[in-house]
Amino acid sequence: MPAALPAPFDHWFAARGWSVRAHQLAILESAANNRDALLIAPTGAGKTLAGFLPSLIDLAQPRRRNSPGARLHTLYISPLKALAVDIHRNLEIPIAEMALPIRVETRTGDTSAQKRMRQRRNPPDMLLTTPEQLALLLGTADGPHLFGDLKRIVLDELHALSLSKRGDLLALCLARLRTLAPGARTTGLSATVREPDDLRRWLVGRGPLADVVIAPPGAPPDLSILHSRAEIPWAGHMARHALEEIYEQISGARLSLVFVNTRAQAEFVFQQLWLMNEKNLPIALHHGSLDAAQRRKVEAAMASGKLRAVVCTSTLDLGIDWGDVDLVVNVGAPKGASRLLQRIGRANHRLDEPSRAILAPSNRFEVLECVAAVEAARKGEQDTAAPRAGALDVLAQHVLGTACGAPFDADDLFAEVTSAAPYAHLSRATFDRVVDFVATGGYALAAYDRFAKIKRTKDGLWRVANARVAQIWRMNVGTIVESDVLKVRLTGGRTASESGKQYQGRIGRGGRILGEIEEYFLETLAPGDTFLFGGEILALNGIVENEAHVRRAAGEAPKVPSYAGGKFPLSTYLAARVRAMLSDPKSWKALPEQVRGWLELQRKRSVLPGRNNLLVETFPRGGLFYLVAYPFEGRLAHQTLGMLLTRRLERARLLPLGFVCNDYSLCVYGRADLGGVDMDALFARDMLGDDLEAWLQESALMKRTFRNCAIIAGMIERRGPGREKTGRQVTVSTDLIYDTLRRHQPDHILLEAAWADAASGLLDIQRLSDMLARVAGHISHRALDRVSPLAVPAMLEIGREAVFGEARELSLHMAAEDLAKEAQ
C-alpha cells in the first residue's frame, strides 16, 4: 500500500484538516497494481473521492499533460443525472485548489447537442455520464476513437444499478468497453451488500475477480420507531395518525428528509404537514412526477440550507450530498433492511457521527415490520437481491446499437456479450434467436420490412439496415419504459361547466408545466374535480391532446393521484423476521401496547402464524364466506397466489367473488362455505403449472409486459423524427403484434422475454414457489365463527381500491371500528 499521497495531494488533504483513509490508499494500491476493485463503504467514508484519486493523480503527472492528442482518460457512470452533476461540482474543488490541468465534463440528457458533438471529437479528461448516454456513445462510429485510450472506469452506486435492466445495459456496455480499451480498469463504489463477490464478478465479467476493499462501518446509526400517542390504524398507508408527531420531530431538526414509499403518499403527507405548519417552516416536495426544473430548485434549496424538510420518494435515496441533513423520517415500513440502511445514510455525511432516523409505521402490521427492520439495521444485516439473468429485450437493443456503431461479426459479439456477468450463461442458440429477431422481427413478421433492423453483408458481418434505423434507435435508447402520462399545465381560468361550453383549450393566462400524471388517473376526473399535485390543490379544466389543463383551487377532499409503480414489496428477509417475531411472544416486549394487545387477542381467538407454517382462517360474515391466509411474502406474490386460488375455487364450483391482499396476507371471499376445503390440495405447488399458464393466457398482464419488452427491444418505437406516439398508439400496435405472435410464433424470443419479466417481477413466481414448498404439509387451518383480529387489515382492503388519500383513510377508520368490535 502506498505510504503517502503525492505531495500536492498530501498538502491539499492537510489544508482541509483531513487524513487519507486506509480504504482510499487501498484503492490506490489496486490501481498501481493494474487491478479492478470494488469499494464497499458507508456514507461519509469518502468513497467517491477514493474512486477518483487514481485518476486525479495520474492526470496530474507531467507525461500526461504534455502528451499530444490525449483522449478520454476516465469514465464515470452514475444512475442519476443529478448525481453526475453533483460529483462534477465536488471534483472541481480539488482540481481548482491544486491547480490541476484536468478538464471534467458531464454528459446527460440535458447536455446540448452542440456540446455532445464536441465531446465526441474533443473529449475531456474525465466524462461523467449515465448508462443510457454510454450506450449512445458506443453506438456511434466515434466509439473506438473516444474510448481507445480509456484508462479508468468508475461506477457509482453499483448496488442500485446492477440488479435491474439498466444494470444489464451497463454490463453489456462494459463488455464493449473491454473490447475497445482492454487496458482500462474499473472501480465500483457501493453501499454495503449481502454478497460482495456477486458485485466483484459483475464488475469484471470473465476476468480475475476484482479486489474488494471494505471500509470501516462508521458510527452505529441512531434508530428509533415513533410510538404515536394516537391509536395505531389497523390498515392504510398514509400515517395520518402520526403526522403531528412527525412535524414535532421536523421542528427540532436542522434539515429532515421525510421518505415515503409512493408518490401518492408524498403528495398526501406534504399537504398535511403544510396544513399544520404553524411555525411556517420551509418544507418542500420532491418526487419523480414533478417537473425537472422544480426538482432542481428543491435540490438547490436543500444544498444551500434554505429548507427545513423535504418530503420525498426514492428519488433522493442515492448518494448525493444534499446539505446538512440531520434527520431521516421513514413514513411507513421500509420494506427492506438494505433500503432502510440506504436511507439512513442520507442523514449526517460524517463517518464518525451516527446517522439519526425515525420510522413511523402507518398500521399495525407495519409496526412489526419496522421493529424487524430496525433490528436488522442495527446488526448491519442486508437483504439485497440475488444476481439476475440478463434480459433478452435489453440484449436485442444492444445488438442493434452495436450495428449502429460498426458492422459486427456474430461470433465476436457472442463472445463479448457472454463476458458480461448477467449474460455469462446465455446459450449460443438464444443469442442467435435474438440476432434473428433484430434482423427480421421473427419468422411471423419477416414479411414486413420495418422489422428488419440489420442486414448481413457479403463478408458475413451484420450492419444496420439504413441511417433511419440508427436515428430511431438513438432516440429510443434505454430500459426505462415511461407510463402513459399527460403533462399538467397550469392555465388558470374556468372549467367547462363554469364557462357554459365545452373546454377546448387554454382559458385564461398562465401555462407553466407542473409535471406529469398517469393518464388513467386523470381520465377518472370530471372538469372541476380537485386533486393534489406538487403540494397544491388543483382543479381540472380539461384535457387537450397530451396535456391536462388545471387551475389552482380550494377543496376539502381533493383526490390523491394514483401512480403506476413505486410500491416496494416486502423483502423475503424481513418477512422471515416478522414471522419469527409473531411465533415468539417473548419478542413482543419491543412492541407498543396496542400491538401487543392485538396479538394477544389473536392468540385467544385463533392462533398466530408460525415461523415455517401457513395459517389459513375461514369464517362467515354478512352472508359471504371468507378465507384469509398469512404467507408474509409481499404484495406481488400474494396477488399471483390470489388469482390462482380463485381459479381453483371456480373449478371446484365454490363461487369465489374476488380477492384482496397486502404485503402480509390475502383474503378470498365468495358465496360458498370454504371451511371444508382441503387446504393442502388448494395450496398445492402444482398451481404454478397449468393453472398459471391458463391464467396468463387470459390475462391482460402479459400484453402489458410484452408492450414494455417490445419498446425496449426496438420492435415498437415511441419516438421518431418529428413525432412521438401516444400510449394508446403504442398499446394498439403491441397488442396486435402480441396476438399475431401468440397464434403464429408462440416461441418468439420477445414472448419468452415477457414471460421472464412477468415471472421475476410482476408475479414473483420464484418467491411464491419457495413459499408453497416451505409450507407443504404445514398448513394450519382454523375454521372460525367470525373474523379474527389478524384478519381485520386484509378485510379492510375489500371495496376500498377506488378511494384515494384522506377519504380512504377515514373510510378505513370507520370500517375498522366495526370489524374490530366483531373480532373482539
XYZ file of C-alpha atoms in Angstrom, residues 146-417:
272
model
C -13.381 8.196 -27.978
C -12.660 5.186 -25.743
C -9.478 3.794 -27.304
C -7.194 5.449 -24.721
C -9.507 4.947 -21.738
C -7.637 4.139 -18.530
C -10.199 4.095 -15.756
C -13.942 3.457 -15.301
C -15.706 4.459 -12.074
C -19.181 3.034 -11.392
C -21.079 4.779 -8.592
C -23.955 3.377 -6.511
C -23.260 -0.008 -8.093
C -25.633 -1.802 -5.738
C -28.509 0.259 -7.188
C -27.547 -0.321 -10.822
C -26.528 -3.955 -11.089
C -29.842 -5.673 -10.285
C -32.052 -4.111 -12.963
C -32.410 -3.886 -16.732
C -30.340 -0.703 -16.588
C -27.661 -2.866 -14.996
C -27.953 -5.350 -17.883
C -27.477 -2.497 -20.368
C -24.491 -1.182 -18.427
C -22.916 -4.660 -18.173
C -23.155 -5.033 -21.963
C -21.631 -1.580 -22.425
C -18.760 -2.519 -20.093
C -18.148 -5.646 -22.167
C -17.930 -3.426 -25.266
C -15.528 -1.075 -23.460
C -13.300 -4.005 -22.514
C -13.061 -4.796 -26.231
C -12.293 -1.207 -27.254
C -9.996 -0.439 -24.281
C -8.626 -3.713 -22.870
C -6.214 -1.821 -20.638
C -8.937 0.119 -18.786
C -9.517 -0.800 -15.159
C -12.814 -0.489 -13.317
C -13.576 0.675 -9.785
C -17.024 0.015 -8.381
C -18.387 2.107 -5.499
C -21.145 0.538 -3.452
C -23.008 0.687 -0.186
C -22.850 -2.444 1.949
C -24.273 -5.518 0.196
C -25.029 -9.059 1.288
C -22.709 -10.827 -1.183
C -19.729 -8.684 -2.274
C -18.463 -11.465 -4.554
C -21.523 -11.046 -6.802
C -20.551 -7.426 -7.472
C -16.865 -8.331 -7.859
C -17.818 -10.729 -10.637
C -20.274 -8.252 -12.193
C -17.510 -5.629 -12.430
C -15.052 -7.725 -14.432
C -17.085 -10.285 -16.360
C -14.781 -13.193 -17.218
C -11.598 -11.659 -15.823
C -9.997 -12.316 -12.427
C -12.269 -11.241 -9.583
C -11.912 -7.581 -8.676
C -10.116 -6.702 -5.460
C -12.537 -5.937 -2.662
C -11.916 -3.107 -0.215
C -14.309 -2.806 2.722
C -14.223 0.427 4.694
C -14.938 0.524 8.449
C -18.673 0.698 9.160
C -18.628 4.070 10.910
C -20.694 5.060 13.941
C -23.794 2.894 14.587
C -26.993 4.616 13.454
C -29.331 6.238 15.965
C -32.532 4.384 15.065
C -35.929 4.552 16.698
C -39.582 3.826 15.989
C -42.162 6.529 16.506
C -44.686 5.179 19.016
C -47.576 7.519 18.406
C -49.840 8.750 21.179
C -52.797 8.213 18.819
C -54.491 4.926 18.059
C -52.462 2.898 15.543
C -54.645 2.166 12.484
C -55.497 -1.396 11.527
C -54.776 -0.662 7.854
C -53.902 2.173 5.481
C -50.578 3.645 4.363
C -50.723 7.410 4.909
C -49.744 7.511 8.631
C -52.187 10.344 9.244
C -52.308 9.471 12.949
C -48.569 10.199 13.363
C -48.157 13.362 11.285
C -48.345 15.815 14.210
C -45.517 13.964 15.948
C -43.544 13.841 12.690
C -43.968 17.627 12.454
C -42.624 17.953 16.011
C -39.514 15.972 15.015
C -39.004 18.134 11.930
C -39.279 21.264 14.054
C -36.403 20.104 16.246
C -34.003 19.258 13.389
C -31.919 21.393 11.035
C -32.916 19.567 7.845
C -35.112 16.467 7.621
C -35.734 14.091 4.750
C -39.204 12.578 5.109
C -39.129 9.437 2.969
C -42.313 7.764 1.758
C -42.731 4.700 -0.458
C -45.053 6.095 -3.149
C -45.689 9.382 -4.940
C -49.300 9.358 -3.716
C -48.038 9.201 -0.132
C -45.655 12.058 -0.861
C -48.459 14.335 -2.054
C -50.696 13.480 0.911
C -48.009 13.765 3.609
C -46.687 17.061 2.229
C -50.180 18.564 2.086
C -50.981 17.524 5.664
C -47.654 18.807 7.029
C -48.212 22.118 5.263
C -51.691 22.481 6.737
C -50.347 22.033 10.282
C -47.249 24.199 9.672
C -47.935 26.813 12.374
C -44.225 27.660 12.591
C -44.131 28.399 8.860
C -41.177 26.078 8.324
C -39.879 25.921 4.721
C -40.996 22.421 3.668
C -40.655 21.142 0.092
C -41.822 18.195 -2.013
C -39.683 16.017 -4.315
C -40.821 13.075 -6.457
C -40.309 11.784 -9.972
C -43.529 13.144 -11.495
C -42.738 16.768 -10.710
C -41.207 18.863 -13.452
C -37.407 18.539 -13.581
C -36.936 22.292 -13.131
C -38.987 22.186 -9.928
C -36.942 19.258 -8.606
C -33.693 21.133 -9.341
C -34.988 24.147 -7.397
C -35.710 21.954 -4.375
C -32.273 20.323 -4.599
C -30.547 23.712 -4.805
C -32.520 24.980 -1.809
C -31.514 21.904 0.198
C -27.848 22.265 -0.672
C -27.864 25.962 0.319
C -29.592 25.345 3.661
C -32.836 27.150 2.838
C -35.163 24.249 3.755
C -36.098 22.534 6.999
C -37.723 19.434 5.494
C -38.295 17.681 2.182
C -40.986 15.055 1.665
C -39.550 12.683 -0.926
C -39.681 9.262 -2.555
C -36.765 7.087 -3.677
C -35.669 9.981 -5.943
C -33.430 11.092 -3.044
C -32.315 7.602 -1.945
C -28.928 7.674 -3.609
C -25.651 9.269 -2.631
C -25.983 12.971 -3.410
C -24.864 15.235 -0.567
C -27.966 17.378 -0.116
C -26.659 19.597 2.630
C -26.850 19.456 6.394
C -29.393 16.642 6.765
C -29.503 15.558 10.398
C -32.750 13.555 10.485
C -34.374 10.957 8.257
C -38.023 10.070 8.843
C -39.342 6.992 7.041
C -43.137 7.151 6.821
C -44.436 3.599 6.617
C -42.332 0.459 6.672
C -39.087 0.459 4.627
C -39.862 -2.947 3.022
C -36.204 -3.973 3.179
C -33.240 -3.752 5.558
C -30.876 -2.609 2.776
C -33.274 0.127 1.695
C -33.516 1.366 5.282
C -29.708 1.486 5.617
C -29.502 3.393 2.327
C -31.999 5.972 3.532
C -30.369 6.275 6.944
C -27.185 7.221 5.125
C -28.813 10.422 3.843
C -28.578 11.817 7.404
C -25.199 13.135 8.508
C -22.465 12.662 5.885
C -19.800 12.195 8.567
C -18.356 8.758 9.196
C -17.611 9.204 12.889
C -21.046 10.532 13.889
C -24.263 8.483 13.984
C -26.981 8.999 11.412
C -30.345 9.635 13.062
C -33.504 8.086 11.672
C -37.071 7.579 12.873
C -39.522 5.067 11.432
C -43.212 5.973 11.537
C -45.308 2.854 10.818
C -48.694 3.591 9.270
C -50.559 0.495 10.537
C -50.221 -2.402 12.959
C -48.559 -4.880 10.623
C -46.058 -2.178 9.683
C -45.115 -1.837 13.362
C -43.940 -5.456 13.259
C -42.063 -4.820 10.023
C -40.411 -1.678 11.390
C -39.218 -3.493 14.505
C -37.739 -6.248 12.314
C -36.067 -3.678 10.037
C -34.542 -1.733 12.937
C -33.120 -4.921 14.484
C -31.614 -5.885 11.122
C -30.167 -2.407 10.540
C -28.570 -2.301 13.990
C -26.816 -5.564 13.177
C -25.814 -4.300 9.727
C -27.646 -7.169 8.046
C -28.517 -6.889 4.340
C -31.251 -8.274 2.100
C -30.040 -7.274 -1.352
C -31.441 -9.425 -4.147
C -29.555 -12.259 -5.808
C -27.943 -11.709 -9.249
C -30.323 -11.897 -12.196
C -30.020 -13.320 -15.685
C -29.676 -10.650 -18.346
C -32.892 -9.599 -20.087
C -33.294 -10.611 -23.740
C -35.046 -7.399 -24.780
C -32.063 -5.396 -23.472
C -29.740 -7.682 -25.427
C -31.756 -7.031 -28.610
C -31.372 -3.273 -28.067
C -27.626 -3.730 -27.574
C -27.239 -5.867 -30.710
C -28.843 -3.127 -32.790
C -26.755 -0.457 -31.053
C -23.570 -2.391 -31.840
C -24.531 -2.461 -35.525
C -25.247 1.276 -35.405
C -21.643 1.820 -34.317
C -19.993 -0.501 -36.842
C -20.683 -3.830 -38.618
C -20.137 -6.778 -36.298
C -19.250 -10.449 -36.530
C -21.781 -12.630 -34.703
C -19.112 -14.924 -33.232
C -17.133 -11.991 -31.853
C -20.233 -10.316 -30.432
C -21.397 -13.532 -28.764
C -18.019 -13.875 -27.039
C -18.201 -10.239 -25.944
C -21.809 -10.458 -24.678
